[in-house]
Structure formats: C-alpha cells, structure tokens
C-alpha cells in the first residue's frame, strides 16, 4: 500500500529546507518519545478512524530512545489524517489519533 521510510535528522532538515524553496514537502510525521526510561520498539499507522484491524507496521531501523525523536516519511497519497500506534520496550502500547502527515505533525508519546 504505502511505503514508509525512516529518515534521519539531517535528511529531515534537508527536506524542510527544500519545502521552503517551493517544492512539495510530502507526507511525514514525527514520533517524540518523552518517556524517561523506555524506548519505542514498534510503530504502526492506519487511516484515521478506520474500523477493524487496519494497522500497517513501520519497519524501524532502530528504537526511538527515551527523550529522542524520529521522523518518518510516507509515500504519495491524498490522505492526510492517520492514527499512530507505538509499543514501548516494556510492552506498553499507546495510540495518538488524527496525526496530520500532510503538515508533518508530531505524535508525542510518554
């Protein structure tokens, strides 16, 4: 369906700089892990409000450590609102709804 690519901070800054030069910014979101002791080990996304089991897993290159952020870029499409679900290293799962990937919203997890 969609291909998700995890990008580093330098690449995100490069894309942001290109967007201000008049190029489209694409569809992306950021996970901000504000938890002090556990890492985000898994990330899923689904179109906002979809019923059933609509989740698609993001293949992480590495965990999102406590106090860190990680940026994700989604492939082309016309849907902007997604629900984001994460699983921490202690198996706790949190979900953030209506993340706007067209404007690059941040999903803050604790």
XYZ file of N, CA, C and O in Angstrom:
440
model
N 0.839 -1.189 0.000
C 0.000 0.000 0.000
C 0.878 1.244 0.000
O 1.133 1.822 -1.024
N 1.375 1.659 1.146
C 2.268 2.806 1.241
C 3.636 2.319 1.684
O 3.749 1.385 2.433
N 4.651 2.971 1.239
C 5.993 2.644 1.693
C 6.422 3.717 2.675
O 6.339 4.895 2.379
N 6.839 3.310 3.864
C 7.313 4.246 4.882
C 8.819 4.148 4.945
O 9.371 3.062 4.976
N 9.449 5.287 4.957
C 10.896 5.335 5.031
C 11.282 6.183 6.223
O 10.834 7.310 6.352
N 12.109 5.627 7.080
C 12.585 6.374 8.232
C 13.771 7.217 7.787
O 14.653 6.732 7.105
N 13.746 8.490 8.138
C 14.843 9.370 7.747
C 15.474 9.977 8.979
O 14.839 10.146 9.998
N 16.738 10.312 8.876
C 17.458 10.920 9.984
C 17.204 12.408 10.070
O 16.568 13.000 9.208
N 17.721 13.015 11.112
C 17.533 14.440 11.354
C 18.104 15.271 10.209
O 17.463 16.198 9.730
N 19.291 14.958 9.739
C 19.907 15.739 8.660
C 19.052 15.690 7.403
O 18.833 16.709 6.745
N 18.544 14.525 7.062
C 17.698 14.405 5.878
C 16.405 15.173 6.065
O 15.895 15.788 5.133
N 15.845 15.144 7.274
C 14.618 15.891 7.540
C 14.841 17.385 7.372
O 13.993 18.093 6.836
N 15.976 17.865 7.855
C 16.281 19.282 7.703
C 16.461 19.636 6.238
O 16.024 20.692 5.791
N 17.058 18.744 5.474
C 17.236 18.971 4.052
C 15.884 19.052 3.363
O 15.628 19.957 2.582
N 14.990 18.122 3.665
C 13.659 18.142 3.072
C 12.921 19.402 3.479
O 12.270 20.048 2.668
N 13.014 19.791 4.758
C 12.342 21.003 5.220
C 12.880 22.222 4.482
O 12.124 23.100 4.082
N 14.169 22.266 4.259
C 14.757 23.375 3.526
C 14.277 23.406 2.098
O 14.008 24.458 1.538
N 14.126 22.243 1.475
C 13.647 22.178 0.099
C 12.195 22.611 0.028
O 11.791 23.261 -0.921
N 11.403 22.277 1.041
C 9.993 22.652 1.033
C 9.836 24.171 1.053
O 8.952 24.712 0.416
N 10.697 24.852 1.773
C 10.594 26.294 1.839
C 11.026 26.937 0.522
O 10.695 28.075 0.254
N 11.725 26.186 -0.310
C 12.154 26.702 -1.607
C 11.085 26.483 -2.667
O 11.342 26.651 -3.840
N 9.891 26.071 -2.274
C 8.789 25.941 -3.203
C 8.495 24.527 -3.660
O 7.578 24.303 -4.425
N 9.241 23.554 -3.187
C 8.973 22.174 -3.546
C 7.991 21.587 -2.542
O 7.943 22.002 -1.399
N 7.181 20.602 -2.960
C 6.235 19.997 -2.021
C 6.962 19.289 -0.886
O 8.036 18.728 -1.074
N 6.373 19.330 0.302
C 7.030 18.768 1.480
C 6.747 17.289 1.662
O 7.369 16.655 2.486
N 5.809 16.728 0.933
C 5.489 15.311 1.102
C 4.618 15.076 2.316
O 4.019 15.992 2.852
N 4.576 13.832 2.741
C 3.751 13.445 3.880
C 4.663 12.799 4.907
O 5.323 11.816 4.612
N 4.710 13.385 6.099
C 5.604 12.861 7.126
C 5.038 13.095 8.507
O 4.117 13.875 8.691
N 5.593 12.385 9.470
C 5.238 12.582 10.874
C 6.461 12.296 11.721
O 7.420 11.684 11.270
N 6.403 12.776 12.948
C 7.496 12.592 13.899
C 6.960 11.882 15.128
O 5.859 12.184 15.592
N 7.724 10.943 15.648
C 7.438 10.333 16.945
C 8.380 10.999 17.946
O 9.597 11.010 17.747
N 7.818 11.574 19.001
C 8.617 12.161 20.067
C 8.394 11.324 21.321
O 7.308 11.292 21.885
N 9.438 10.644 21.758
C 9.365 9.783 22.929
C 9.762 10.584 24.166
O 10.941 10.808 24.417
N 8.781 11.017 24.946
C 9.055 11.794 26.154
C 9.173 10.908 27.399
O 9.338 11.415 28.499
N 9.095 9.584 27.207
C 9.261 8.664 28.320
C 10.722 8.697 28.770
O 11.623 8.724 27.947
N 10.943 8.683 30.070
C 12.304 8.803 30.607
C 13.070 7.488 30.653
O 14.285 7.491 30.810
N 12.369 6.349 30.495
C 13.090 5.093 30.744
C 12.937 4.003 29.686
O 13.706 3.050 29.700
N 11.968 4.100 28.791
C 11.781 3.021 27.809
C 11.782 3.560 26.383
O 11.391 4.695 26.133
N 12.233 2.713 25.467
C 12.301 3.073 24.050
C 11.039 2.646 23.310
O 10.368 1.697 23.713
N 10.747 3.320 22.216
C 9.691 2.894 21.302
C 10.304 1.810 20.417
O 11.293 2.046 19.722
N 9.724 0.619 20.470
C 10.258 -0.529 19.725
C 9.503 -0.802 18.429
O 10.064 -1.350 17.488
N 8.206 -0.453 18.397
C 7.379 -0.723 17.217
C 6.476 0.471 16.953
O 6.038 1.147 17.890
N 6.169 0.701 15.668
C 5.290 1.795 15.254
C 4.352 1.261 14.171
O 4.784 0.545 13.268
N 3.068 1.620 14.275
C 2.082 1.275 13.264
C 1.341 2.536 12.846
O 1.274 3.502 13.607
N 0.737 2.500 11.667
C -0.113 3.598 11.207
C -1.366 3.032 10.555
O -1.367 1.898 10.060
N -2.438 3.817 10.594
C -3.705 3.456 9.935
C -4.421 4.752 9.592
O -4.260 5.764 10.285
N -5.195 4.726 8.539
C -6.014 5.906 8.225
C -6.873 6.216 9.443
O -7.414 5.321 10.084
N -6.982 7.470 9.765
C -7.721 7.898 10.964
C -9.139 7.343 10.964
O -9.850 7.442 9.961
N -9.515 6.742 12.080
C -10.876 6.275 12.286
C -11.246 4.977 11.599
O -12.395 4.554 11.685
N -10.312 4.299 10.944
C -10.646 3.037 10.277
C -11.027 1.992 11.308
O -10.414 1.891 12.365
N -12.023 1.202 10.983
C -12.510 0.154 11.876
C -11.808 -1.171 11.584
O -11.183 -1.333 10.544
N -11.932 -2.100 12.495
C -11.332 -3.413 12.303
C -9.867 -3.402 12.701
O -9.501 -2.823 13.709
N -9.045 -4.042 11.888
C -7.605 -4.106 12.154
C -6.855 -3.505 10.959
O -6.264 -4.232 10.162
N -6.859 -2.170 10.861
C -6.286 -1.508 9.683
C -4.793 -1.209 9.782
O -4.231 -0.540 8.926
N -4.121 -1.693 10.826
C -2.759 -1.250 11.130
C -1.714 -1.812 10.178
O -1.738 -2.981 9.820
N -0.777 -0.944 9.808
C 0.371 -1.296 8.974
C 1.623 -0.958 9.784
O 1.774 0.167 10.248
N 2.508 -1.947 9.929
C 3.698 -1.720 10.749
C 4.797 -1.013 9.965
O 5.034 -1.292 8.799
N 5.451 -0.089 10.646
C 6.617 0.607 10.115
C 7.841 -0.226 10.493
O 7.989 -0.629 11.642
N 8.706 -0.481 9.548
C 9.926 -1.228 9.838
C 10.978 -0.244 10.368
O 11.476 0.597 9.618
N 11.268 -0.329 11.666
C 12.222 0.581 12.298
C 13.656 0.088 12.092
O 13.937 -1.097 12.249
N 14.530 1.005 11.764
C 15.961 0.686 11.697
C 16.547 0.566 13.099
O 17.479 -0.190 13.326
N 15.996 1.348 14.016
C 16.448 1.332 15.404
C 15.337 1.904 16.273
O 14.444 2.587 15.793
N 15.387 1.609 17.570
C 14.374 2.072 18.514
C 14.474 3.584 18.706
O 15.533 4.176 18.535
N 13.330 4.189 19.074
C 13.321 5.609 19.415
C 13.581 5.684 20.921
O 12.710 5.378 21.731
N 14.779 6.057 21.271
C 15.217 6.055 22.670
C 14.498 7.121 23.493
O 13.973 8.087 22.937
N 14.501 6.969 24.831
C 13.873 7.963 25.705
C 14.425 9.363 25.438
O 15.627 9.553 25.265
N 13.514 10.334 25.357
C 13.906 11.719 25.151
C 14.281 12.074 23.720
O 14.725 13.183 23.461
N 14.109 11.158 22.782
C 14.529 11.384 21.398
C 13.317 11.473 20.468
O 12.204 11.102 20.829
N 13.552 11.953 19.269
C 12.523 12.000 18.230
C 13.005 11.220 17.012
O 14.201 11.010 16.830
N 12.058 10.805 16.197
C 12.381 10.119 14.956
C 11.359 10.545 13.908
O 10.159 10.624 14.201
N 11.841 10.825 12.709
C 10.984 11.307 11.625
C 10.709 10.196 10.625
O 11.588 9.395 10.329
N 9.492 10.182 10.089
C 9.066 9.171 9.127
C 8.433 9.871 7.930
O 7.686 10.827 8.093
N 8.731 9.391 6.734
C 8.151 9.937 5.515
C 7.296 8.867 4.864
O 7.737 7.725 4.702
N 6.073 9.249 4.504
C 5.153 8.320 3.853
C 5.191 8.553 2.352
O 5.494 9.644 1.886
N 4.829 7.533 1.606
C 4.753 7.638 0.158
C 3.630 8.559 -0.279
O 2.909 9.135 0.536
N 3.474 8.689 -1.569
C 2.459 9.571 -2.143
C 1.058 9.099 -1.778
O 0.821 7.926 -1.530
N 0.140 10.027 -1.770
C -1.256 9.718 -1.478
C -2.014 10.984 -1.169
O -1.438 12.059 -1.047
N -3.325 10.863 -1.054
C -4.133 12.044 -0.805
C -4.749 12.067 0.585
O -5.488 12.977 0.925
N -4.445 11.070 1.418
C -4.970 11.021 2.782
C -3.974 11.717 3.706
O -2.778 11.448 3.657
N -4.491 12.620 4.550
C -3.616 13.366 5.460
C -3.710 12.901 6.911
O -2.733 12.985 7.640
N -4.860 12.435 7.354
C -5.045 12.089 8.760
C -4.836 10.605 9.014
O -5.498 9.758 8.399
N -3.918 10.319 9.926
C -3.601 8.947 10.299
C -3.594 8.812 11.812
O -3.320 9.766 12.535
N -3.903 7.601 12.274
C -3.721 7.238 13.672
C -2.365 6.533 13.759
O -2.012 5.745 12.878
N -1.613 6.842 14.807
C -0.285 6.273 15.007
C -0.298 5.496 16.320
O -0.784 5.988 17.339
N 0.227 4.290 16.292
C 0.288 3.449 17.489
C 1.739 3.037 17.696
O 2.441 2.721 16.731
N 2.189 3.070 18.959
C 3.564 2.671 19.286
C 3.548 1.635 20.404
O 2.634 1.604 21.218
N 4.600 0.804 20.415
C 4.812 -0.130 21.512
C 6.188 0.141 22.098
O 7.180 0.209 21.366
N 6.211 0.313 23.417
C 7.456 0.561 24.135
C 8.158 -0.753 24.467
O 7.562 -1.828 24.392
N 9.408 -0.654 24.872
C 10.204 -1.833 25.228
C 9.648 -2.583 26.440
O 9.970 -3.745 26.651
N 8.773 -1.944 27.226
C 8.124 -2.628 28.351
C 6.757 -3.188 27.961
O 5.957 -3.549 28.810
N 6.472 -3.231 26.653
C 5.255 -3.788 26.046
C 4.022 -2.889 26.154
O 2.957 -3.267 25.681
N 4.127 -1.727 26.764
C 3.004 -0.785 26.826
C 2.757 -0.231 25.423
O 3.694 0.106 24.695
N 1.472 -0.156 25.043
C 1.089 0.372 23.732
C 0.318 1.666 23.932
O -0.556 1.747 24.802
N 0.656 2.679 23.135
C -0.062 3.955 23.148
C -0.472 4.300 21.726
O 0.225 3.958 20.771
N -1.587 5.008 21.608
C -2.083 5.431 20.297
C -2.345 6.927 20.304
O -2.839 7.475 21.290
N -1.996 7.583 19.218
C -2.289 9.003 19.009
C -3.092 9.110 17.724
O -2.700 8.580 16.687
N -4.236 9.776 17.819
C -5.165 9.842 16.689
C -5.070 11.160 15.932
O -4.664 12.186 16.485
N -5.481 11.091 14.664
C -5.601 12.263 13.793
C -4.294 13.040 13.638
O -4.269 14.266 13.710
N -3.216 12.325 13.396
C -1.928 12.960 13.104
C -1.950 13.368 11.634
O -2.168 12.538 10.757
N -1.745 14.652 11.380
C -1.797 15.176 10.013
C -0.420 15.050 9.368
O 0.486 15.827 9.652
N -0.277 14.055 8.483
C 1.013 13.804 7.842
C 1.300 14.802 6.719
O 2.440 14.936 6.288
N 0.273 15.498 6.269
C 0.482 16.497 5.206
C 1.175 17.752 5.760
O 1.864 18.457 5.028
N 0.982 18.006 7.028
C 1.664 19.166 7.631
C 2.790 18.745 8.577
O 3.401 19.573 9.244
N 3.061 17.428 8.652
C 4.197 16.939 9.436
C 4.000 16.964 10.930
O 4.931 17.268 11.681
N 2.795 16.625 11.412
C 2.515 16.623 12.841
C 3.438 15.689 13.621
O 4.021 14.759 13.071
N 3.523 15.952 14.939
C 4.299 15.120 15.862
C 3.359 14.351 16.768
O 2.424 14.909 17.339
N 3.615 13.045 16.894
C 2.900 12.202 17.841
C 3.773 12.110 19.093
O 4.842 11.493 19.058
N 3.345 12.745 20.167
C 4.105 12.738 21.419
C 3.621 11.556 22.254
O 2.436 11.450 22.544
N 4.555 10.673 22.611
C 4.226 9.518 23.432
C 5.021 9.599 24.732
O 6.135 10.118 24.770
N 4.402 9.084 25.811
C 5.024 9.207 27.129
C 5.190 7.866 27.816
O 4.474 6.968 27.608
